[in-house]
Every structure is written in structure tokens, then in C-alpha cells.
PDB file of C-alpha atoms in Angstrom:
ATOM      1  CA  MET A  11     -48.059 -20.531 -44.683  1.00  0.00           C
ATOM      2  CA  LEU A  12     -50.647 -23.209 -44.049  1.00  0.00           C
ATOM      3  CA  LEU A  13     -50.189 -24.972 -40.730  1.00  0.00           C
ATOM      4  CA  LEU A  14     -52.065 -28.132 -39.790  1.00  0.00           C
ATOM      5  CA  ALA A  15     -52.169 -28.352 -35.981  1.00  0.00           C
ATOM      6  CA  LEU A  16     -53.304 -31.350 -33.954  1.00  0.00           C
ATOM      7  CA  ASP A  17     -53.238 -32.554 -30.366  1.00  0.00           C
ATOM      8  CA  THR A  18     -54.259 -35.806 -28.659  1.00  0.00           C
ATOM      9  CA  ALA A  19     -52.541 -35.329 -25.288  1.00  0.00           C
ATOM     10  CA  THR A  20     -55.816 -34.731 -23.434  1.00  0.00           C
ATOM     11  CA  PRO A  21     -59.279 -36.297 -23.877  1.00  0.00           C
ATOM     12  CA  ALA A  22     -59.834 -33.739 -26.667  1.00  0.00           C
ATOM     13  CA  VAL A  23     -59.067 -34.814 -30.232  1.00  0.00           C
ATOM     14  CA  THR A  24     -58.434 -31.420 -31.770  1.00  0.00           C
ATOM     15  CA  VAL A  25     -57.334 -30.240 -35.236  1.00  0.00           C
ATOM     16  CA  ALA A  26     -57.016 -26.801 -36.838  1.00  0.00           C
ATOM     17  CA  LEU A  27     -55.728 -25.057 -39.968  1.00  0.00           C
ATOM     18  CA  HIS A  28     -53.904 -21.703 -39.791  1.00  0.00           C
ATOM     19  CA  ASP A  29     -53.182 -19.724 -42.974  1.00  0.00           C
ATOM     20  CA  GLY A  30     -50.509 -17.463 -41.499  1.00  0.00           C
ATOM     21  CA  THR A  31     -53.054 -14.829 -40.505  1.00  0.00           C
ATOM     22  CA  ASP A  32     -55.556 -16.753 -38.390  1.00  0.00           C
ATOM     23  CA  VAL A  33     -57.313 -20.093 -37.925  1.00  0.00           C
ATOM     24  CA  ILE A  34     -59.518 -20.865 -40.924  1.00  0.00           C
ATOM     25  CA  ALA A  35     -61.011 -24.184 -39.774  1.00  0.00           C
ATOM     26  CA  SER A  36     -61.012 -26.241 -36.590  1.00  0.00           C
ATOM     27  CA  SER A  37     -62.537 -29.304 -34.973  1.00  0.00           C
ATOM     28  CA  SER A  38     -62.538 -30.605 -31.381  1.00  0.00           C
ATOM     29  CA  GLN A  39     -64.168 -33.717 -29.946  1.00  0.00           C
ATOM     30  CA  VAL A  40     -63.775 -34.958 -26.369  1.00  0.00           C
ATOM     31  CA  ASP A  41     -63.430 -38.737 -26.143  1.00  0.00           C
ATOM     32  CA  ALA A  42     -60.495 -40.134 -24.183  1.00  0.00           C
ATOM     33  CA  ARG A  43     -60.818 -43.636 -25.675  1.00  0.00           C
ATOM     34  CA  ARG A  44     -61.105 -42.882 -29.406  1.00  0.00           C
ATOM     35  CA  HIS A  45     -58.101 -40.742 -30.352  1.00  0.00           C
ATOM     36  CA  GLY A  46     -57.015 -43.089 -33.125  1.00  0.00           C
ATOM     37  CA  GLU A  47     -60.530 -43.426 -34.478  1.00  0.00           C
ATOM     38  CA  LEU A  48     -61.385 -39.723 -34.478  1.00  0.00           C
ATOM     39  CA  LEU A  49     -58.178 -37.966 -35.521  1.00  0.00           C
ATOM     40  CA  LEU A  50     -58.006 -38.619 -39.277  1.00  0.00           C
ATOM     41  CA  PRO A  51     -61.713 -37.891 -39.870  1.00  0.00           C
ATOM     42  CA  ALA A  52     -61.167 -34.605 -38.011  1.00  0.00           C
ATOM     43  CA  VAL A  53     -58.279 -33.759 -40.349  1.00  0.00           C
ATOM     44  CA  ASP A  54     -60.501 -34.508 -43.359  1.00  0.00           C
ATOM     45  CA  ARG A  55     -63.254 -32.356 -41.851  1.00  0.00           C
ATOM     46  CA  VAL A  56     -61.139 -29.231 -41.352  1.00  0.00           C
ATOM     47  CA  LEU A  57     -59.600 -29.540 -44.807  1.00  0.00           C
ATOM     48  CA  ALA A  58     -63.068 -29.841 -46.342  1.00  0.00           C
ATOM     49  CA  GLU A  59     -64.305 -26.852 -44.320  1.00  0.00           C
ATOM     50  CA  ALA A  60     -61.403 -24.780 -45.632  1.00  0.00           C
ATOM     51  CA  GLY A  61     -61.831 -26.093 -49.176  1.00  0.00           C
ATOM     52  CA  LEU A  62     -58.222 -27.302 -49.291  1.00  0.00           C
ATOM     53  CA  ARG A  63     -56.303 -30.505 -49.900  1.00  0.00           C
ATOM     54  CA  LEU A  64     -53.718 -32.003 -47.578  1.00  0.00           C
ATOM     55  CA  ASP A  65     -50.920 -31.288 -50.071  1.00  0.00           C
ATOM     56  CA  ALA A  66     -51.504 -27.543 -49.563  1.00  0.00           C
ATOM     57  CA  VAL A  67     -50.150 -27.794 -46.008  1.00  0.00           C
ATOM     58  CA  THR A  68     -46.687 -26.250 -45.528  1.00  0.00           C
ATOM     59  CA  GLY A  69     -46.078 -27.303 -41.913  1.00  0.00           C
ATOM     60  CA  ILE A  70     -47.418 -29.506 -39.127  1.00  0.00           C
ATOM     61  CA  VAL A  71     -47.831 -28.482 -35.474  1.00  0.00           C
ATOM     62  CA  ALA A  72     -48.188 -31.281 -32.921  1.00  0.00           C
ATOM     63  CA  GLY A  73     -49.006 -31.026 -29.245  1.00  0.00           C
ATOM     64  CA  THR A  74     -46.221 -32.820 -27.357  1.00  0.00           C
ATOM     65  CA  GLY A  75     -48.026 -33.266 -24.053  1.00  0.00           C
ATOM     66  CA  PRO A  76     -47.463 -34.094 -21.330  1.00  0.00           C
ATOM     67  CA  GLY A  77     -50.170 -36.702 -21.635  1.00  0.00           C
ATOM     68  CA  PRO A  78     -50.966 -40.412 -21.319  1.00  0.00           C
ATOM     69  CA  TYR A  79     -48.803 -42.649 -23.492  1.00  0.00           C
ATOM     70  CA  THR A  80     -51.510 -44.163 -25.702  1.00  0.00           C
ATOM     71  CA  GLY A  81     -53.348 -40.973 -26.585  1.00  0.00           C
ATOM     72  CA  LEU A  82     -50.288 -38.789 -26.992  1.00  0.00           C
ATOM     73  CA  ARG A  83     -48.513 -41.077 -29.443  1.00  0.00           C
ATOM     74  CA  VAL A  84     -51.545 -41.114 -31.785  1.00  0.00           C
ATOM     75  CA  GLY A  85     -51.145 -37.419 -32.535  1.00  0.00           C
ATOM     76  CA  LEU A  86     -47.363 -37.421 -32.699  1.00  0.00           C
ATOM     77  CA  MET A  87     -47.116 -40.451 -34.978  1.00  0.00           C
ATOM     78  CA  THR A  88     -49.792 -38.979 -37.262  1.00  0.00           C
ATOM     79  CA  ALA A  89     -47.932 -35.664 -37.382  1.00  0.00           C
ATOM     80  CA  ASP A  90     -44.663 -37.431 -38.244  1.00  0.00           C
ATOM     81  CA  ALA A  91     -46.402 -39.452 -40.974  1.00  0.00           C
ATOM     82  CA  PHE A  92     -47.891 -36.310 -42.528  1.00  0.00           C
ATOM     83  CA  GLY A  93     -44.540 -34.549 -42.385  1.00  0.00           C
ATOM     84  CA  LEU A  94     -42.760 -37.410 -44.141  1.00  0.00           C
ATOM     85  CA  ALA A  95     -45.458 -37.838 -46.773  1.00  0.00           C
ATOM     86  CA  LEU A  96     -45.661 -34.122 -47.592  1.00  0.00           C
ATOM     87  CA  GLY A  97     -41.986 -33.270 -47.102  1.00  0.00           C
ATOM     88  CA  VAL A  98     -42.833 -30.437 -44.696  1.00  0.00           C
ATOM     89  CA  PRO A  99     -41.462 -29.565 -41.233  1.00  0.00           C
ATOM     90  CA  VAL A 100     -43.149 -30.884 -38.102  1.00  0.00           C
ATOM     91  CA  HIS A 101     -43.062 -28.558 -35.083  1.00  0.00           C
ATOM     92  CA  GLY A 102     -43.682 -29.485 -31.459  1.00  0.00           C
ATOM     93  CA  VAL A 103     -45.574 -27.301 -28.989  1.00  0.00           C
ATOM     94  CA  CYS A 104     -46.116 -28.218 -25.336  1.00  0.00           C
ATOM     95  CA  THR A 105     -49.799 -28.903 -24.741  1.00  0.00           C
ATOM     96  CA  LEU A 106     -49.707 -26.940 -21.484  1.00  0.00           C
ATOM     97  CA  ASP A 107     -48.363 -23.933 -23.420  1.00  0.00           C
ATOM     98  CA  GLY A 108     -51.373 -24.150 -25.740  1.00  0.00           C
ATOM     99  CA  LEU A 109     -53.728 -24.064 -22.764  1.00  0.00           C
ATOM    100  CA  ALA A 110     -51.878 -21.112 -21.260  1.00  0.00           C
ATOM    101  CA  PHE A 111     -52.045 -19.217 -24.558  1.00  0.00           C
ATOM    102  CA  ALA A 112     -55.789 -19.853 -24.895  1.00  0.00           C
ATOM    103  CA  ALA A 113     -56.452 -18.752 -21.304  1.00  0.00           C
ATOM    104  CA  ASP A 114     -54.904 -15.318 -21.914  1.00  0.00           C
ATOM    105  CA  LEU A 115     -54.703 -14.576 -18.178  1.00  0.00           C
ATOM    106  CA  GLU A 116     -52.741 -11.638 -16.815  1.00  0.00           C
ATOM    107  CA  GLY A 117     -50.105 -12.133 -14.141  1.00  0.00           C
ATOM    108  CA  PRO A 118     -48.746 -15.461 -12.875  1.00  0.00           C
ATOM    109  CA  PHE A 119     -50.944 -18.547 -13.102  1.00  0.00           C
ATOM    110  CA  ALA A 120     -50.783 -22.336 -13.365  1.00  0.00           C
ATOM    111  CA  VAL A 121     -51.939 -24.859 -15.954  1.00  0.00           C
ATOM    112  CA  ALA A 122     -52.957 -28.352 -14.861  1.00  0.00           C
ATOM    113  CA  THR A 123     -54.353 -31.236 -16.911  1.00  0.00           C
ATOM    114  CA  ASP A 124     -55.676 -34.562 -15.685  1.00  0.00           C
ATOM    115  CA  ALA A 125     -52.875 -37.151 -15.477  1.00  0.00           C
ATOM    116  CA  ARG A 126     -55.169 -39.808 -13.973  1.00  0.00           C
ATOM    117  CA  ARG A 127     -53.979 -41.850 -10.950  1.00  0.00           C
ATOM    118  CA  LYS A 128     -55.086 -38.831  -8.852  1.00  0.00           C
ATOM    119  CA  GLU A 129     -52.265 -36.761 -10.360  1.00  0.00           C
ATOM    120  CA  VAL A 130     -51.966 -33.722 -12.621  1.00  0.00           C
ATOM    121  CA  TYR A 131     -49.592 -32.616 -15.342  1.00  0.00           C
ATOM    122  CA  TRP A 132     -48.776 -29.019 -14.538  1.00  0.00           C
ATOM    123  CA  ALA A 133     -46.528 -25.978 -14.932  1.00  0.00           C
ATOM    124  CA  ARG A 134     -46.391 -22.375 -13.756  1.00  0.00           C
ATOM    125  CA  TYR A 135     -46.554 -19.375 -16.122  1.00  0.00           C
ATOM    126  CA  ALA A 136     -45.585 -15.724 -15.844  1.00  0.00           C
ATOM    127  CA  ASP A 137     -48.093 -14.866 -18.584  1.00  0.00           C
ATOM    128  CA  SER A 138     -49.859 -16.566 -21.480  1.00  0.00           C
ATOM    129  CA  ARG A 139     -46.633 -16.887 -23.471  1.00  0.00           C
ATOM    130  CA  THR A 140     -43.976 -17.464 -20.785  1.00  0.00           C
ATOM    131  CA  ARG A 141     -43.606 -20.759 -18.918  1.00  0.00           C
ATOM    132  CA  LEU A 142     -41.616 -20.539 -15.667  1.00  0.00           C
ATOM    133  CA  THR A 143     -41.222 -24.253 -14.829  1.00  0.00           C
ATOM    134  CA  ASP A 144     -40.729 -27.477 -16.716  1.00  0.00           C
ATOM    135  CA  PRO A 145     -43.851 -29.633 -17.110  1.00  0.00           C
ATOM    136  CA  ALA A 146     -44.188 -32.085 -14.213  1.00  0.00           C
ATOM    137  CA  VAL A 147     -46.530 -34.755 -12.899  1.00  0.00           C
ATOM    138  CA  ASP A 148     -47.532 -34.702  -9.214  1.00  0.00           C
ATOM    139  CA  ARG A 149     -50.353 -35.285  -6.785  1.00  0.00           C
ATOM    140  CA  PRO A 150     -52.248 -32.018  -6.297  1.00  0.00           C
ATOM    141  CA  ALA A 151     -51.704 -31.980  -2.531  1.00  0.00           C
ATOM    142  CA  ASP A 152     -47.930 -32.190  -3.067  1.00  0.00           C
ATOM    143  CA  ILE A 153     -47.823 -28.967  -5.113  1.00  0.00           C
ATOM    144  CA  ALA A 154     -50.358 -26.955  -3.114  1.00  0.00           C
ATOM    145  CA  GLU A 155     -47.720 -24.559  -1.755  1.00  0.00           C
ATOM    146  CA  GLN A 156     -46.208 -23.983  -5.214  1.00  0.00           C
ATOM    147  CA  VAL A 157     -49.532 -22.961  -6.759  1.00  0.00           C
ATOM    148  CA  ALA A 158     -51.122 -21.335  -3.700  1.00  0.00           C
ATOM    149  CA  GLY A 159     -53.091 -18.228  -4.587  1.00  0.00           C
ATOM    150  CA  LEU A 160     -52.606 -18.637  -8.334  1.00  0.00           C
ATOM    151  CA  PRO A 161     -55.393 -18.802 -10.896  1.00  0.00           C
ATOM    152  CA  ALA A 162     -55.253 -22.057 -12.856  1.00  0.00           C
ATOM    153  CA  VAL A 163     -56.660 -23.457 -16.088  1.00  0.00           C
ATOM    154  CA  GLY A 164     -57.216 -26.970 -17.373  1.00  0.00           C
ATOM    155  CA  ALA A 165     -59.113 -30.115 -16.455  1.00  0.00           C
ATOM    156  CA  GLY A 166     -56.685 -30.887 -13.636  1.00  0.00           C
ATOM    157  CA  ALA A 167     -57.394 -27.561 -11.982  1.00  0.00           C
ATOM    158  CA  LEU A 168     -61.149 -28.085 -12.286  1.00  0.00           C
ATOM    159  CA  LEU A 169     -60.873 -31.593 -10.809  1.00  0.00           C
ATOM    160  CA  TYR A 170     -59.033 -30.534  -7.652  1.00  0.00           C
ATOM    161  CA  PRO A 171     -60.563 -27.319  -6.283  1.00  0.00           C
ATOM    162  CA  ASP A 172     -58.874 -27.756  -2.897  1.00  0.00           C
ATOM    163  CA  THR A 173     -55.496 -27.218  -4.569  1.00  0.00           C
ATOM    164  CA  PHE A 174     -56.756 -24.937  -7.369  1.00  0.00           C
ATOM    165  CA  PRO A 175     -59.594 -22.856  -5.867  1.00  0.00           C
ATOM    166  CA  ARG A 176     -59.305 -20.269  -8.662  1.00  0.00           C
ATOM    167  CA  ALA A 177     -59.822 -22.630 -11.610  1.00  0.00           C
ATOM    168  CA  HIS A 178     -60.775 -21.287 -15.047  1.00  0.00           C
ATOM    169  CA  GLU A 179     -61.649 -22.552 -18.497  1.00  0.00           C
ATOM    170  CA  PRO A 180     -60.499 -23.816 -20.950  1.00  0.00           C
ATOM    171  CA  GLU A 181     -60.721 -27.388 -19.722  1.00  0.00           C
ATOM    172  CA  HIS A 182     -58.852 -28.968 -22.648  1.00  0.00           C
ATOM    173  CA  VAL A 183     -56.370 -27.692 -25.193  1.00  0.00           C
ATOM    174  CA  SER A 184     -57.519 -26.628 -28.660  1.00  0.00           C
ATOM    175  CA  ALA A 185     -55.506 -27.067 -31.835  1.00  0.00           C
ATOM    176  CA  ALA A 186     -56.606 -23.550 -32.767  1.00  0.00           C
ATOM    177  CA  ALA A 187     -54.626 -22.171 -29.821  1.00  0.00           C
ATOM    178  CA  LEU A 188     -51.619 -24.360 -30.676  1.00  0.00           C
ATOM    179  CA  ALA A 189     -51.729 -23.139 -34.273  1.00  0.00           C
ATOM    180  CA  ARG A 190     -51.951 -19.469 -33.281  1.00  0.00           C
ATOM    181  CA  LEU A 191     -49.083 -19.823 -30.813  1.00  0.00           C
ATOM    182  CA  ALA A 192     -46.898 -21.681 -33.310  1.00  0.00           C
ATOM    183  CA  ALA A 193     -47.656 -19.214 -36.112  1.00  0.00           C
ATOM    184  CA  GLU A 194     -46.776 -16.291 -33.841  1.00  0.00           C
ATOM    185  CA  LYS A 195     -43.468 -17.876 -32.852  1.00  0.00           C
ATOM    186  CA  LEU A 196     -42.549 -18.834 -36.421  1.00  0.00           C
ATOM    187  CA  ALA A 197     -43.389 -15.346 -37.705  1.00  0.00           C
ATOM    188  CA  ALA A 198     -41.038 -13.930 -35.059  1.00  0.00           C
ATOM    189  CA  GLY A 199     -38.231 -16.168 -36.343  1.00  0.00           C
ATOM    190  CA  GLU A 200     -38.303 -18.494 -33.353  1.00  0.00           C
ATOM    191  CA  GLU A 201     -37.286 -22.092 -33.937  1.00  0.00           C
ATOM    192  CA  LEU A 202     -39.823 -24.532 -32.513  1.00  0.00           C
ATOM    193  CA  PRO A 203     -38.663 -27.798 -30.934  1.00  0.00           C
ATOM    194  CA  ALA A 204     -38.931 -31.215 -32.533  1.00  0.00           C
ATOM    195  CA  PRO A 205     -42.200 -33.075 -31.831  1.00  0.00           C
ATOM    196  CA  ARG A 206     -40.879 -35.303 -29.047  1.00  0.00           C
ATOM    197  CA  PRO A 207     -43.388 -36.632 -26.512  1.00  0.00           C
ATOM    198  CA  LEU A 208     -43.444 -35.481 -22.906  1.00  0.00           C
ATOM    199  CA  TYR A 209     -44.559 -38.708 -21.248  1.00  0.00           C
ATOM    200  CA  LEU A 210     -43.078 -37.870 -17.787  1.00  0.00           C
ATOM    201  CA  ARG A 211     -43.785 -41.374 -16.510  1.00  0.00           C
ATOM    202  CA  ARG A 212     -43.780 -44.979 -17.705  1.00  0.00           C
ATOM    203  CA  PRO A 213     -46.778 -46.362 -19.654  1.00  0.00           C
ATOM    204  CA  ASP A 214     -49.483 -48.268 -17.787  1.00  0.00           C
ATOM    205  CA  ALA A 215     -48.942 -51.424 -19.846  1.00  0.00           C
ATOM    206  CA  GLN A 216     -45.677 -53.150 -18.876  1.00  0.00           C
ATOM    207  CA  VAL A 217     -44.176 -56.616 -19.120  1.00  0.00           C
ATOM    208  CA  PRO A 218     -44.822 -58.436 -15.809  1.00  0.00           C
ATOM    209  CA  LYS A 219     -41.838 -59.024 -13.550  1.00  0.00           C
ATOM    210  CA  ASN A 220     -40.610 -62.600 -13.072  1.00  0.00           C
ATOM    211  CA  TYR A 221     -42.130 -63.511 -16.411  1.00  0.00           C
ATOM    212  CA  LYS A 222     -42.333 -67.304 -16.694  1.00  0.00           C
ATOM    213  CA  VAL A 223     -41.400 -68.698 -20.091  1.00  0.00           C
ATOM    214  CA  VAL A 224     -43.311 -71.828 -20.993  1.00  0.00           C
ATOM    215  CA  THR A 225     -41.902 -73.950 -23.796  1.00  0.00           C
ATOM    216  CA  PRO A 226     -43.431 -77.133 -25.190  1.00  0.00           C
ATOM    217  CA  LYS A 227     -41.757 -80.411 -24.351  1.00  0.00           C
TER     218      LYS A 227
END
């Protein structure tokens, strides 16, 4: 097994290689505006660090979000392209699940990432491997009762201490955590979902209403 994991659902552009035993190379850079520019060089960097070529990869793991439309699609489209070119399976893992796995907290907790617009993408977990609720997007004040008293991880939790007073690192997801979680599930015979994006809301860029068509005379 050689899994190439990547995620662009948060401001972190993160890539990792997992050889079936553990992560052998990884890279993470935080830049919310340069996902497309940074992702492929990061892939080249981790392959070079591991001394391997892309054609050695036997599977792709892609973070499926939730996340902003523009950033999220960079990682998913790249993962699909690699899968097609190499003829290998592409597996989807929820980005929030990767954060929960990396946090390794005991007991119930929440994960919240920054959704912008004064909102968070979030879910509740029973433990680092068990999600209790579907990913959602809400204003922090609107979910205060649902997460009251719970520890929380992620940039969204750190941004809104009134709602998440027990916020913890990590701030952003790492591909290393995604790779370890995916490898564990695959080794246990679990089938991972297809890499379909969890957008949860419409993209910021939309065609204006009452669009006026101007044609030359």
C-alpha cells in the first residue's frame, strides 16, 4: 500500500504519503488564497522526500470538506486526475473526521472549522473515530446549546471562544491524519466513500439575478 493523501478544504494545503504502516513524508502550508498554486509542488516535495515516483502510488485519499467551494475543488479535482492517470482508487474522507482523528481526545467533543461569513463547519464526535452528527454549517451562537460544555478542535473553535470555551489544537487538518485514518479503515476492510465534495452551501460567485442581455443592433 502507498496512499497519497491531500486536503485543500481549509487554509492548509496539506499532502502526505502513507506506506501501509505509517506516514513516510508530509507537507503542510497555510495559505487560503494559493491552493491551486501550492498543491502540486507539495505533492512533488513529499514524493522526493520519500524517494518515490508518483506511479508507485496505489491509492489516493482526498479530504471532502466541508469547505469553501474554490479551495475544496482544487484538492478533489487533483485527486480525481491522479486516480484516472494512475488507474488507482480515490477515497474520500471528511475533513472534520481528519481533525477529530488528529485531536485524539477522550469522551465527546466537537470539531469546528472556519466557514467564513461568521459561520463554522462543525460536527459532534463520540471519540476520535466516531462522528455523531452530519457535518453542518451554522453561526456559532445558533449551536451554543448543542456544543455546550464540550471540548472542541479546529480553527472555528479557536475563532469563537464564547461558543467553544474549551478549544484545542490542531487548528487545521493534516493530510498525515487523513492518511492514517484512511489506512486504518482500509486495513479493517471498511469501504471508504467516493470523493464527493461537502459544500453545504452555494458558492460565493453566482450569476446576478435579472441579468440584462445586451445585443448589438
